[in-house]
């Protein structure tokens, strides 16, 4: 099975280890990985800031970049959800609507792809310790991916998963929200970190780089010993 990797901006610029783990994990599961270097931002930050016309230029670039892909897989529920929005944004466009729909139909978040397409629930990973999982807003509310991460993590040897209090609450990142509403965002992530501390977890695991950077930054500033990991890093730990 040939998989085309959509790395995302944050992974490319700040968390290349997540991209590497994603590639190694999928290759171990029998996938052939392709990485088109022409990929750029999905357009989400510009679109969410009201620059619809400008963001569509980035979207068109991405549609063309992944036009020949069999499957597009990304270690980000947020960016995968943005690809799913493309058909709506290009609705009625004689040139781009069909192409946008094609991209949306073959795009998957990493855990979703492993469970729903590869039909794998145990990737053979091992991680000793206690962990809790942050359910990012875009992955659960927009992409509707809720069960796949839990299923995969439940099979990680040595890992004890504990529920995160008020897990449904946003961490305060929200892309440009954290910039525009910094004070509110700060209070939200503080609440999230307090809930993480309450679990006594050694690890915080999540599926979106933005959330993990936001939460991880607050954990670091508070001097807490919790290690922040992307689910790709956990699943690739053998």
Short mmCIF file of C-alpha atoms in Angstrom, two decimals:
data_model
loop_
_atom_site.label_atom_id
_atom_site.label_comp_id
_atom_site.label_asym_id
_atom_site.label_seq_id
_atom_site.Cartn_x
_atom_site.Cartn_y
_atom_site.Cartn_z
CA UNK A 1 0.00 0.00 0.00
CA UNK A 2 1.40 3.37 -1.01
CA UNK A 3 0.91 6.20 1.48
CA UNK A 4 1.67 9.87 0.85
CA UNK A 5 2.71 11.72 3.96
CA UNK A 6 1.27 15.14 4.73
CA UNK A 7 3.76 16.27 7.36
CA UNK A 8 2.10 19.60 8.40
CA UNK A 9 3.87 22.87 9.16
CA UNK A 10 4.34 22.33 12.90
CA UNK A 11 5.81 18.86 12.46
CA UNK A 12 8.08 20.05 9.67
CA UNK A 13 9.35 23.10 11.55
CA UNK A 14 9.21 22.13 15.22
CA UNK A 15 8.61 18.39 15.68
CA UNK A 16 10.49 16.54 12.95
CA UNK A 17 10.77 13.60 15.36
CA UNK A 18 7.00 13.11 14.96
CA UNK A 19 7.34 12.99 11.18
CA UNK A 20 10.15 10.47 11.45
CA UNK A 21 8.15 8.31 13.87
CA UNK A 22 5.15 8.42 11.52
CA UNK A 23 7.21 7.23 8.56
CA UNK A 24 8.95 4.47 10.51
CA UNK A 25 5.67 3.26 12.01
CA UNK A 26 3.86 3.09 8.67
CA UNK A 27 6.81 1.38 6.99
CA UNK A 28 6.86 -1.21 9.77
CA UNK A 29 3.17 -1.82 9.06
CA UNK A 30 3.97 -2.55 5.42
CA UNK A 31 3.35 0.81 3.76
CA UNK A 32 5.47 2.43 1.09
CA UNK A 33 5.89 6.11 1.95
CA UNK A 34 5.98 8.98 -0.51
CA UNK A 35 6.74 12.57 0.52
CA UNK A 36 6.04 15.29 -2.07
CA UNK A 37 8.34 18.20 -1.26
CA UNK A 38 5.97 20.70 -2.88
CA UNK A 39 3.54 20.46 0.06
CA UNK A 40 2.97 23.64 2.02
CA UNK A 41 0.48 24.86 4.66
CA UNK A 42 -3.08 23.54 4.34
CA UNK A 43 -4.37 27.11 4.62
CA UNK A 44 -6.09 26.71 7.96
CA UNK A 45 -4.45 29.63 9.87
CA UNK A 46 -5.24 32.10 7.08
CA UNK A 47 -8.76 30.75 6.59
CA UNK A 48 -9.58 30.86 10.31
CA UNK A 49 -8.33 34.46 10.39
CA UNK A 50 -10.80 35.47 7.70
CA UNK A 51 -8.49 35.46 4.69
CA UNK A 52 -10.64 33.10 2.66
CA UNK A 53 -9.52 34.21 -0.79
CA UNK A 54 -5.84 34.11 0.11
CA UNK A 55 -6.10 30.73 1.87
CA UNK A 56 -7.64 29.13 -1.21
CA UNK A 57 -4.39 29.65 -3.10
CA UNK A 58 -2.63 27.44 -0.57
CA UNK A 59 -5.47 24.92 -0.77
CA UNK A 60 -5.19 24.70 -4.54
CA UNK A 61 -1.47 24.08 -4.18
CA UNK A 62 -2.15 21.21 -1.79
CA UNK A 63 -4.85 19.72 -4.01
CA UNK A 64 -2.40 19.62 -6.90
CA UNK A 65 0.40 18.27 -4.73
CA UNK A 66 -1.61 15.26 -3.55
CA UNK A 67 -3.59 14.69 -6.75
CA UNK A 68 -1.91 11.35 -7.54
CA UNK A 69 -1.81 9.99 -3.98
CA UNK A 70 -3.57 6.73 -3.15
CA UNK A 71 -3.88 7.60 0.54
CA UNK A 72 -2.87 10.82 2.31
CA UNK A 73 -1.93 10.30 5.95
CA UNK A 74 -1.05 13.00 8.45
CA UNK A 75 -0.07 12.97 12.15
CA UNK A 76 -2.57 15.75 12.79
CA UNK A 77 -6.30 15.58 13.32
CA UNK A 78 -6.54 19.33 12.83
CA UNK A 79 -4.89 19.41 9.41
CA UNK A 80 -6.74 16.30 8.26
CA UNK A 81 -9.99 18.01 9.26
CA UNK A 82 -9.01 21.03 7.15
CA UNK A 83 -8.59 18.83 4.07
CA UNK A 84 -12.09 17.50 4.76
CA UNK A 85 -13.39 21.09 4.60
CA UNK A 86 -12.00 21.71 1.13
CA UNK A 87 -15.08 20.39 -0.76
CA UNK A 88 -17.29 22.77 1.21
CA UNK A 89 -15.05 25.75 0.52
CA UNK A 90 -14.86 24.98 -3.20
CA UNK A 91 -18.53 24.04 -3.57
CA UNK A 92 -19.87 25.20 -6.92
CA UNK A 93 -16.40 25.68 -8.38
CA UNK A 94 -16.38 23.88 -11.72
CA UNK A 95 -12.62 23.36 -11.63
CA UNK A 96 -11.80 22.68 -8.00
CA UNK A 97 -14.83 21.14 -6.24
CA UNK A 98 -14.35 17.63 -7.63
CA UNK A 99 -10.61 17.73 -7.03
CA UNK A 100 -11.14 18.91 -3.47
CA UNK A 101 -13.62 16.09 -2.84
CA UNK A 102 -11.11 13.55 -4.14
CA UNK A 103 -8.43 14.77 -1.73
CA UNK A 104 -10.82 14.84 1.22
CA UNK A 105 -11.99 11.28 0.57
CA UNK A 106 -8.47 9.81 0.68
CA UNK A 107 -7.14 11.79 3.65
CA UNK A 108 -6.73 10.17 7.08
CA UNK A 109 -5.31 11.09 10.45
CA UNK A 110 -2.59 8.59 11.46
CA UNK A 111 -4.43 6.56 14.11
CA UNK A 112 -7.59 6.59 12.01
CA UNK A 113 -5.67 5.18 9.05
CA UNK A 114 -4.03 2.43 11.09
CA UNK A 115 -7.29 1.22 12.66
CA UNK A 116 -9.85 1.88 9.91
CA UNK A 117 -7.81 1.22 6.76
CA UNK A 118 -4.95 -1.08 7.77
CA UNK A 119 -7.25 -2.84 10.27
CA UNK A 120 -4.47 -2.96 12.87
CA UNK A 121 -5.16 -2.48 16.57
CA UNK A 122 -1.83 -3.62 18.04
CA UNK A 123 1.32 -2.18 16.45
CA UNK A 124 3.67 -3.96 18.85
CA UNK A 125 4.65 -0.86 20.82
CA UNK A 126 6.01 -0.77 24.38
CA UNK A 127 6.12 2.10 26.86
CA UNK A 128 6.34 1.58 30.60
CA UNK A 129 4.55 4.08 32.79
CA UNK A 130 1.28 5.85 33.43
CA UNK A 131 -0.22 8.08 30.75
CA UNK A 132 -3.22 10.24 30.04
CA UNK A 133 -4.52 11.33 26.64
CA UNK A 134 -5.50 14.80 25.43
CA UNK A 135 -8.44 14.64 23.00
CA UNK A 136 -7.80 17.59 20.72
CA UNK A 137 -10.86 19.56 19.62
CA UNK A 138 -10.41 19.36 15.85
CA UNK A 139 -9.73 15.62 15.86
CA UNK A 140 -12.73 14.72 17.97
CA UNK A 141 -15.27 17.38 17.04
CA UNK A 142 -14.52 18.06 13.38
CA UNK A 143 -12.81 14.89 12.15
CA UNK A 144 -14.88 12.68 14.50
CA UNK A 145 -11.89 10.47 15.36
CA UNK A 146 -12.42 9.36 18.94
CA UNK A 147 -11.93 5.60 19.29
CA UNK A 148 -8.85 4.89 17.16
CA UNK A 149 -6.24 6.51 19.45
CA UNK A 150 -7.70 4.81 22.53
CA UNK A 151 -7.74 1.41 20.82
CA UNK A 152 -4.10 1.67 19.76
CA UNK A 153 -2.89 2.97 23.12
CA UNK A 154 -4.76 0.22 24.98
CA UNK A 155 -2.47 -2.33 23.28
CA UNK A 156 0.83 -0.61 24.13
CA UNK A 157 2.69 -2.99 26.43
CA UNK A 158 3.54 -1.63 29.87
CA UNK A 159 1.40 1.48 29.46
CA UNK A 160 -1.29 2.25 32.02
CA UNK A 161 -3.85 4.70 30.62
CA UNK A 162 -5.76 6.89 33.06
CA UNK A 163 -8.69 9.19 32.16
CA UNK A 164 -8.03 12.93 31.96
CA UNK A 165 -10.56 15.00 33.96
CA UNK A 166 -12.59 17.34 31.75
CA UNK A 167 -10.88 15.80 28.73
CA UNK A 168 -13.40 17.44 26.40
CA UNK A 169 -12.17 20.94 27.29
CA UNK A 170 -9.95 22.83 24.85
CA UNK A 171 -6.32 23.33 25.86
CA UNK A 172 -6.47 26.97 24.75
CA UNK A 173 -4.30 26.69 21.65
CA UNK A 174 -6.88 26.88 18.87
CA UNK A 175 -4.30 28.12 16.36
CA UNK A 176 -4.64 31.89 16.09
CA UNK A 177 -6.93 31.96 19.16
CA UNK A 178 -3.90 31.62 21.43
CA UNK A 179 -2.44 34.75 19.83
CA UNK A 180 -5.59 36.85 19.65
CA UNK A 181 -6.90 35.83 23.08
CA UNK A 182 -3.65 35.24 24.94
CA UNK A 183 -4.94 35.80 28.47
CA UNK A 184 -7.93 33.49 28.04
CA UNK A 185 -5.76 30.91 26.30
CA UNK A 186 -3.32 31.01 29.20
CA UNK A 187 -6.06 30.30 31.72
CA UNK A 188 -7.37 27.41 29.61
CA UNK A 189 -4.01 25.69 29.32
CA UNK A 190 -3.38 26.22 33.03
CA UNK A 191 -6.62 24.37 33.78
CA UNK A 192 -5.61 21.60 31.38
CA UNK A 193 -2.22 21.18 33.03
CA UNK A 194 -3.79 21.08 36.49
CA UNK A 195 -6.04 18.26 35.32
CA UNK A 196 -3.03 16.41 33.92
CA UNK A 197 -1.22 16.79 37.26
CA UNK A 198 -4.27 15.35 39.01
CA UNK A 199 -3.90 12.07 37.10
CA UNK A 200 -0.36 11.50 38.34
CA UNK A 201 0.63 10.53 34.81
CA UNK A 202 4.23 10.17 33.66
CA UNK A 203 3.23 10.94 30.08
CA UNK A 204 0.78 13.18 28.29
CA UNK A 205 -0.08 11.79 24.87
CA UNK A 206 -1.89 13.59 22.06
CA UNK A 207 -2.42 13.59 18.32
CA UNK A 208 -1.99 17.25 17.38
CA UNK A 209 1.35 19.07 17.48
CA UNK A 210 -0.21 22.47 18.24
CA UNK A 211 -1.96 21.24 21.37
CA UNK A 212 1.13 19.37 22.54
CA UNK A 213 3.36 22.42 22.05
CA UNK A 214 0.90 24.57 23.99
CA UNK A 215 0.42 22.15 26.87
CA UNK A 216 4.07 21.11 26.88
CA UNK A 217 5.16 24.71 27.15
CA UNK A 218 3.05 25.29 30.24
CA UNK A 219 4.21 22.01 31.80
CA UNK A 220 7.82 23.04 31.24
CA UNK A 221 7.32 26.51 32.70
CA UNK A 222 5.74 24.98 35.80
CA UNK A 223 8.62 22.56 36.16
CA UNK A 224 6.39 19.49 36.09
CA UNK A 225 8.00 16.09 35.36
CA UNK A 226 5.35 15.00 32.82
CA UNK A 227 6.80 14.03 29.44
CA UNK A 228 4.76 15.13 26.41
CA UNK A 229 4.59 12.66 23.51
CA UNK A 230 2.80 12.54 20.17
CA UNK A 231 0.92 9.29 19.65
CA UNK A 232 3.17 8.53 16.66
CA UNK A 233 6.20 8.50 18.97
CA UNK A 234 4.45 6.15 21.40
CA UNK A 235 3.29 3.73 18.70
CA UNK A 236 6.75 3.69 17.14
CA UNK A 237 8.42 2.81 20.45
CA UNK A 238 9.25 -0.89 20.15
#
